[in-house]
Coordinates of C-alpha atoms and ligand atoms in Angstrom, one line a residue:
P1 CA 12.6 94.4 30.9
A2 CA 9.5 96.6 30.7
R3 CA 7.4 95.9 27.6
S4 CA 6.9 98.8 25.3
A5 CA 5.5 98.2 21.8
A6 CA 7.9 99.8 19.2
E7 CA 4.9 100.9 17.1
G8 CA 5.6 104.4 15.9
L9 CA 9.5 103.9 16.2
G10 CA 9.2 101.8 13.0
E11 CA 11.5 98.9 13.9
R12 CA 10.1 95.7 12.5
I13 CA 11.1 92.0 12.4
S14 CA 9.7 89.4 10.0
F15 CA 7.9 86.3 11.3
E16 CA 10.6 84.0 10.0
E17 CA 13.3 86.0 11.6
L18 CA 11.5 86.1 14.9
V19 CA 10.9 82.2 14.8
A20 CA 14.6 81.8 14.2
L21 CA 15.6 84.1 17.1
I22 CA 13.2 82.3 19.6
E23 CA 14.3 79.0 18.3
G24 CA 18.0 79.9 18.8
R25 CA 17.4 80.9 22.3
L26 CA 15.5 77.7 23.2
R27 CA 18.1 75.6 21.5
A28 CA 20.8 77.3 23.6
A29 CA 18.7 76.6 26.7
G30 CA 18.9 72.9 25.8
A31 CA 15.8 72.2 23.9
C32 CA 16.1 69.7 21.0
E33 CA 15.4 70.9 17.4
P34 CA 11.7 69.8 17.0
V35 CA 10.8 71.1 20.4
A36 CA 12.4 74.5 20.0
R37 CA 10.9 74.8 16.5
E38 CA 7.3 74.0 17.8
L39 CA 7.5 76.5 20.7
A40 CA 9.1 79.2 18.5
L41 CA 6.3 79.0 15.9
N42 CA 3.7 79.1 18.7
C43 CA 5.4 82.0 20.6
A44 CA 6.1 84.0 17.3
S45 CA 2.5 83.5 16.2
C46 CA 1.3 85.0 19.4
E47 CA 3.6 88.0 19.1
R48 CA 2.7 88.5 15.4
D49 CA -1.1 88.4 16.3
G50 CA -0.7 90.8 19.2
T51 CA -1.2 88.2 22.0
L52 CA 1.7 89.7 23.7
S53 CA 1.1 88.0 27.0
H54 CA 1.9 84.7 25.3
G55 CA 4.6 86.0 22.8
V56 CA 8.2 86.7 23.5
F57 CA 7.3 87.7 27.0
R58 CA 7.1 83.9 27.7
V59 CA 10.6 82.9 26.4
R60 CA 12.2 83.7 29.7
G61 CA 9.8 81.2 31.5
Y62 CA 10.6 78.5 28.9
V63 CA 14.4 79.1 29.3
D64 CA 14.0 79.0 33.1
S65 CA 12.1 75.7 33.1
L66 CA 14.7 74.2 30.7
G67 CA 17.7 75.5 32.7
R68 CA 16.4 74.0 36.0
G69 CA 15.7 70.6 34.4
W70 CA 12.1 71.1 35.4
A71 CA 10.8 70.5 31.8
D72 CA 12.5 68.2 29.4
G73 CA 13.2 70.0 26.1
C74 CA 14.2 66.7 24.4
A75 CA 11.1 64.7 25.5
E76 CA 9.7 62.2 23.2
P77 CA 6.0 61.9 23.5
E78 CA 4.3 58.5 23.6
V79 CA 1.0 58.4 21.5
E80 CA -1.5 55.5 21.7
R81 CA -4.9 54.8 20.5
A82 CA -6.8 54.0 23.7
G83 CA -10.1 53.2 21.7
G84 CA -11.7 54.2 18.5
A85 CA -11.7 57.9 18.8
F86 CA -9.6 58.1 22.0
V87 CA -5.9 59.3 21.6
R88 CA -3.8 59.4 24.6
V89 CA -0.5 61.1 24.9
D90 CA 2.1 61.0 27.5
G91 CA 4.1 64.3 27.0
R92 CA 6.9 62.6 29.3
N93 CA 7.5 65.9 31.1
G94 CA 8.1 67.9 27.8
F95 CA 6.0 70.7 26.4
S96 CA 2.4 70.3 25.1
Q97 CA 2.7 71.7 21.7
P98 CA 5.3 69.1 20.4
A99 CA 3.2 66.5 22.2
L100 CA 0.2 67.5 20.1
A101 CA 2.3 67.8 17.0
A102 CA 3.4 64.1 17.6
A103 CA -0.2 63.0 17.8
R104 CA -1.5 64.9 14.6
E105 CA -1.4 61.7 12.4
E106 CA -3.1 59.6 15.0
I107 CA -5.7 62.3 15.4
A108 CA -6.3 62.6 11.7
E109 CA -6.7 58.8 11.5
A110 CA -9.2 58.7 14.5
V111 CA -11.2 61.5 12.9
R112 CA -11.3 59.6 9.5
E113 CA -12.5 56.5 11.2
A114 CA -14.7 57.6 13.9
G115 CA -15.7 61.1 12.9
A116 CA -14.1 62.6 16.0
A117 CA -11.2 62.4 18.3
V118 CA -10.7 62.8 22.1
V119 CA -7.1 63.9 22.7
A120 CA -6.0 63.4 26.3
I121 CA -2.4 64.9 27.0
R122 CA -0.9 64.3 30.4
D123 CA 2.6 65.1 31.9
A124 CA 3.1 68.1 29.4
H125 CA 3.8 71.7 30.2
H126 CA 1.4 74.3 28.4
F127 CA 2.7 77.8 28.8
S128 CA 0.8 79.6 26.0
A129 CA -2.5 80.5 24.4
L130 CA -4.8 77.7 23.1
W131 CA -5.8 79.4 19.9
P132 CA -2.8 78.5 17.7
E133 CA -3.6 74.7 18.2
L134 CA -7.3 75.2 17.7
E135 CA -7.1 77.5 14.7
S136 CA -5.0 74.9 12.8
F137 CA -7.6 72.2 13.3
A138 CA -10.2 74.6 11.9
R139 CA -8.1 75.5 8.9
S140 CA -8.2 71.8 8.0
G141 CA -12.0 71.8 8.2
L142 CA -12.5 70.5 11.7
V143 CA -14.2 71.9 14.7
A144 CA -11.9 71.8 17.8
L145 CA -12.4 72.4 21.6
G146 CA -9.6 72.6 23.9
M147 CA -9.0 73.0 27.7
I148 CA -6.0 73.2 30.0
A149 CA -5.8 72.6 33.7
G150 CA -3.7 75.6 34.4
G151 CA -1.1 74.2 36.8
K152 CA -0.6 77.4 38.9
A153 CA -3.1 77.7 41.7
A154 CA -4.3 81.2 41.2
V155 CA -8.2 81.3 41.4
I156 CA -10.3 81.6 44.5
P157 CA -13.9 80.7 43.7
P158 CA -16.7 82.3 45.7
G159 CA -16.8 80.8 49.2
A160 CA -13.4 79.3 48.9
R161 CA -10.7 80.5 51.4
Q162 CA -7.6 79.5 49.2
R163 CA -6.5 79.3 45.6
V164 CA -7.9 76.0 44.2
F165 CA -8.0 76.4 40.4
G166 CA -5.6 77.4 37.7
T167 CA -6.7 80.1 35.3
N168 CA -7.9 77.1 33.4
P169 CA -8.5 78.3 29.7
F170 CA -11.1 77.0 27.3
G171 CA -11.2 77.4 23.6
F172 CA -13.3 76.7 20.5
A173 CA -12.6 76.9 16.7
T174 CA -14.8 76.3 13.7
P175 CA -14.3 76.6 10.1
A176 CA -16.5 79.3 8.4
A177 CA -17.0 79.5 4.6
D178 CA -15.0 82.0 2.7
A179 CA -13.6 83.5 6.0
D180 CA -10.9 82.9 8.6
P181 CA -12.0 80.3 11.2
V182 CA -13.9 81.6 14.2
V183 CA -11.8 81.0 17.1
F184 CA -12.0 82.1 20.8
D185 CA -9.9 81.2 23.7
F186 CA -10.0 82.6 27.2
A187 CA -9.1 82.0 30.8
T188 CA -12.0 81.0 33.0
S189 CA -10.6 83.5 35.5
T190 CA -11.6 87.2 35.2
M191 CA -8.1 87.8 33.9
S192 CA -5.2 85.7 32.7
H193 CA -2.2 85.4 35.2
G194 CA 0.0 86.8 32.5
D195 CA -2.1 89.9 32.1
L196 CA -2.2 90.3 35.9
Q197 CA 1.5 90.2 36.1
L198 CA 1.7 92.8 33.3
H199 CA -0.7 95.1 35.3
R200 CA 1.5 94.7 38.3
N201 CA 4.8 95.3 36.3
E202 CA 3.3 98.4 34.7
G203 CA 2.0 99.8 38.1
R204 CA -1.7 99.6 36.8
S205 CA -4.7 98.7 39.1
V206 CA -7.2 96.1 38.0
P207 CA -11.0 96.6 37.7
P208 CA -13.2 95.9 40.8
G209 CA -14.2 92.3 40.7
T210 CA -10.9 90.9 39.2
G211 CA -9.7 89.3 42.4
V212 CA -9.5 89.3 46.1
D213 CA -6.9 90.0 48.8
G214 CA -5.9 87.6 51.6
D215 CA -9.0 88.3 53.5
G216 CA -11.2 87.5 50.6
E217 CA -12.1 91.2 50.0
D218 CA -12.5 92.7 46.6
C219 CA -9.1 94.1 45.6
M220 CA -7.8 96.3 42.8
D221 CA -4.1 96.0 43.6
P222 CA -2.6 93.3 41.3
A223 CA 0.6 92.9 43.5
V224 CA -1.7 92.1 46.6
I225 CA -3.9 89.6 44.3
L226 CA -0.7 87.9 43.3
A227 CA 1.0 87.9 46.6
E228 CA -1.6 87.2 49.1
G229 CA -5.1 86.7 47.4
G230 CA -6.3 85.2 44.1
L231 CA -8.1 85.9 40.9
S232 CA -11.9 85.4 40.7
P233 CA -13.5 83.1 38.3
F234 CA -15.4 85.0 35.5
G235 CA -19.1 85.0 36.0
G236 CA -19.2 84.1 39.6
H237 CA -20.2 80.5 40.3
K238 CA -20.7 79.8 36.6
G239 CA -17.0 80.3 35.8
A240 CA -16.0 78.4 38.9
L241 CA -18.1 75.4 37.6
L242 CA -16.6 75.7 34.2
S243 CA -13.1 75.5 35.8
L244 CA -14.3 72.5 37.8
M245 CA -15.2 70.8 34.6
I246 CA -11.7 71.7 33.2
E247 CA -10.0 70.2 36.2
T248 CA -12.2 67.1 35.8
L249 CA -11.4 66.6 32.1
A250 CA -7.9 68.1 31.5
A251 CA -6.4 66.7 34.7
G252 CA -8.6 63.9 36.0
L253 CA -9.5 62.3 32.8
T254 CA -6.1 62.7 31.2
G255 CA -4.3 61.2 34.2
A256 CA -2.5 64.6 35.0
G257 CA -2.5 66.1 38.5
F258 CA -5.0 68.7 39.6
T259 CA -3.9 72.3 39.9
V260 CA -3.3 72.2 43.5
E261 CA -1.2 69.0 43.4
I262 CA 1.0 70.2 40.5
D263 CA 1.5 73.8 42.2
A264 CA 2.6 72.0 45.4
E265 CA 5.2 70.0 43.5
A266 CA 6.5 72.8 41.4
P267 CA 9.9 74.2 42.6
A268 CA 9.9 77.9 43.7
G269 CA 9.8 80.3 40.9
A270 CA 8.6 77.6 38.3
H271 CA 7.1 79.3 35.3
T272 CA 5.8 76.5 33.3
F273 CA 3.6 73.8 34.9
R274 CA 3.4 70.1 34.1
T275 CA -0.3 69.8 33.4
G276 CA -3.0 68.1 31.3
Q277 CA -4.8 69.2 28.3
L278 CA -7.9 67.8 26.7
Y279 CA -9.0 68.4 23.0
I280 CA -12.1 67.4 21.2
V281 CA -11.7 67.4 17.5
I282 CA -14.9 66.9 15.3
D283 CA -15.4 66.3 11.7
P284 CA -18.5 68.4 11.0
K285 CA -19.3 66.6 7.8
R286 CA -20.5 63.7 9.9
G287 CA -23.2 66.0 11.5
S288 CA -24.5 68.2 8.7
G289 CA -22.6 67.3 5.4
D290 CA -20.6 69.8 3.4
G291 CA -22.9 72.6 4.3
F292 CA -21.5 73.2 7.7
P293 CA -18.9 76.0 7.0
G294 CA -21.6 77.9 5.1
R295 CA -24.1 77.6 8.0
V296 CA -21.4 79.0 10.4
A297 CA -20.8 82.0 7.9
E298 CA -24.6 82.5 7.8
L299 CA -24.7 82.6 11.6
V300 CA -21.7 85.0 11.9
G301 CA -23.3 87.2 9.1
M302 CA -26.6 87.4 11.1
L303 CA -24.8 88.3 14.3
R304 CA -22.8 91.1 12.6
E305 CA -25.9 92.5 11.1
A306 CA -27.5 92.4 14.5
G307 CA -24.8 94.6 15.7
M308 CA -22.2 92.0 17.2
S309 CA -19.7 93.5 14.9
R310 CA -16.7 92.3 16.8
M311 CA -16.1 88.6 16.3
P312 CA -13.4 86.5 18.1
G313 CA -10.4 86.4 16.0
D314 CA -11.1 89.7 14.3
R315 CA -8.5 91.6 16.3
R316 CA -5.8 88.9 15.9
Y317 CA -6.4 88.5 12.2
A318 CA -6.2 92.2 11.6
R319 CA -2.8 92.3 13.5
R320 CA -1.7 89.3 11.3
R321 CA -2.5 90.9 8.1
R322 CA -0.7 94.0 9.1
A323 CA 2.3 92.1 10.4
E324 CA 2.5 90.3 7.0
V325 CA 2.9 93.4 5.2
E326 CA 4.8 95.6 7.7
G327 CA 6.6 93.1 9.9
I328 CA 6.2 92.5 13.6
P329 CA 6.9 95.6 15.9
V330 CA 10.1 95.1 17.8
T331 CA 9.5 95.4 21.5
D332 CA 12.0 95.6 24.4
D333 CA 11.5 91.9 24.9
I334 CA 12.5 91.2 21.4
R335 CA 15.6 93.5 21.8
A336 CA 16.7 91.7 24.9
L337 CA 16.2 88.3 23.2
R338 CA 18.4 89.5 20.3
G339 CA 21.0 90.7 22.9
E340 CA 21.0 87.2 24.6
V341 CA 21.2 85.4 21.2
S342 CA 24.1 87.4 19.7
G343 CA 25.9 87.8 23.0
Ligands
LIG1 P1 -9.1 87.7 26.2 O1 -10.1 88.2 27.2 O2 -7.9 88.4 25.8 O3 -9.9 87.2 24.9 C1 -10.8 86.1 24.9 C2 -11.4 85.8 23.5 O4 -12.5 86.6 23.3 C3 -10.3 86.0 22.3 O5 -10.6 84.9 21.5 C4 -10.8 87.4 21.7 O6 -10.6 87.4 20.4 C5 -12.3 87.4 22.1 N1 -12.8 88.6 22.3 C6 -12.3 89.6 23.1 N2 -13.1 90.7 23.1 C7 -14.2 90.4 22.4 C8 -15.5 91.1 22.1 N3 -15.7 92.2 22.5 N4 -16.4 90.4 21.3 C9 -16.0 89.1 20.8 N5 -15.0 88.5 21.1 C10 -14.1 89.0 21.9 O7 -8.7 86.1 27.0 P2 -8.1 86.0 28.3 O8 -7.2 87.2 28.8 O9 -8.9 85.4 29.2 O10 -7.0 84.9 27.9 C11 -5.8 85.2 27.3 C12 -5.0 83.9 26.8 O11 -4.4 83.4 27.9 C13 -5.8 82.9 26.1 O12 -5.3 82.7 24.8 C14 -5.7 81.7 27.0 O13 -5.4 80.4 26.3 C15 -4.3 82.0 27.7 N6 -4.2 81.2 28.9 C16 -3.3 80.1 29.0 C17 -3.1 79.4 30.1 C18 -2.3 78.3 30.2 O14 -2.4 77.5 31.2 N7 -1.5 77.9 29.2 C19 -3.9 79.8 31.4 C20 -4.8 80.9 31.1 C21 -4.9 81.5 30.0 P3 -9.3 88.1 19.7 O15 -8.3 87.0 19.7 O16 -9.6 88.6 18.3 O17 -9.0 89.2 20.6

């Protein structure tokens, strides 16, 4: 169904109700309890914070993957310490968030011992935003970086004649004294695949430079970019090289397939992709003692004073505060989900 925010109409749902609703739908699709719970928390957090392209909009994709047996909703991830700071996780064809949750204790142990952890997840489907995982590390005082080899070949770098990269996102989170963590998270393409689909569904064109048609010419029609062409990396060759790094680390180094390999094996119509994810988690105390969050706050204060008034996370945290008071706006997607769960 078309997405239309119900703001103004006044209908609201609480975060807990939304989590229960999504969890119920995923359980009905065959996901086991801990998996359904992790995915529902992630999805509801995105919806609450206004990241609608990764909120309830995604439930259908999860249900589809579970229904086809393409992803295992009851996978039990295998966590091993491959060396001092190196944590390897085999997601066993399950989802990435439960795989990371299963590794949390091992990661905390590695950070205590070594001051940092490299977390390499393979054989796990990631179908959401990266910031929820990254923000939770920052809330426990750690700096975190994350990247995903996207799984769906969607990006044509300058000079290439075919889609070779996923929209391969990269994210960063750091604690800041007396403030919410600073968190950013973006696709290395000009636009995320979800947003491109939303543009197509809503009949909107995309700005010049977003992507190319089948002949490699600049194209503003999202339907053509999706069907015949591809998205461009952001920042020309620089975004393309970041994406190359993400394929190297999140796929090559974790033991997952490269985007083109995964896309080639996915069944027609697959929504979630069995990819690799790499996280680097750092205890900042090992670098600059207890003063680090204060230094970040100083940096942010200086930037705001210089006129960079919009910091990453500002929009999401504002939406979250509002949702905590007023509830989450009920969209058509949420109504449809309610119908499926009660019917
Ligand atoms: P956006 O462009 O929506 O946002 C990028 C980041 O920049 C956000 O952290 C945002 O903060 C911040 N930001 C936005 N505008 C400004 C500004 N003017 N000044 C300072 N900061 C700003 O990201 P994308 O559309 O590229 O990606 C959307 C999501 O898609 C990401 O969460 C990504 O993880 C996800 N994704 C997932 C994939 C997967 O395989 N699982 C593949 C590709 C993308 P704020 O949050 O406050 O708006």
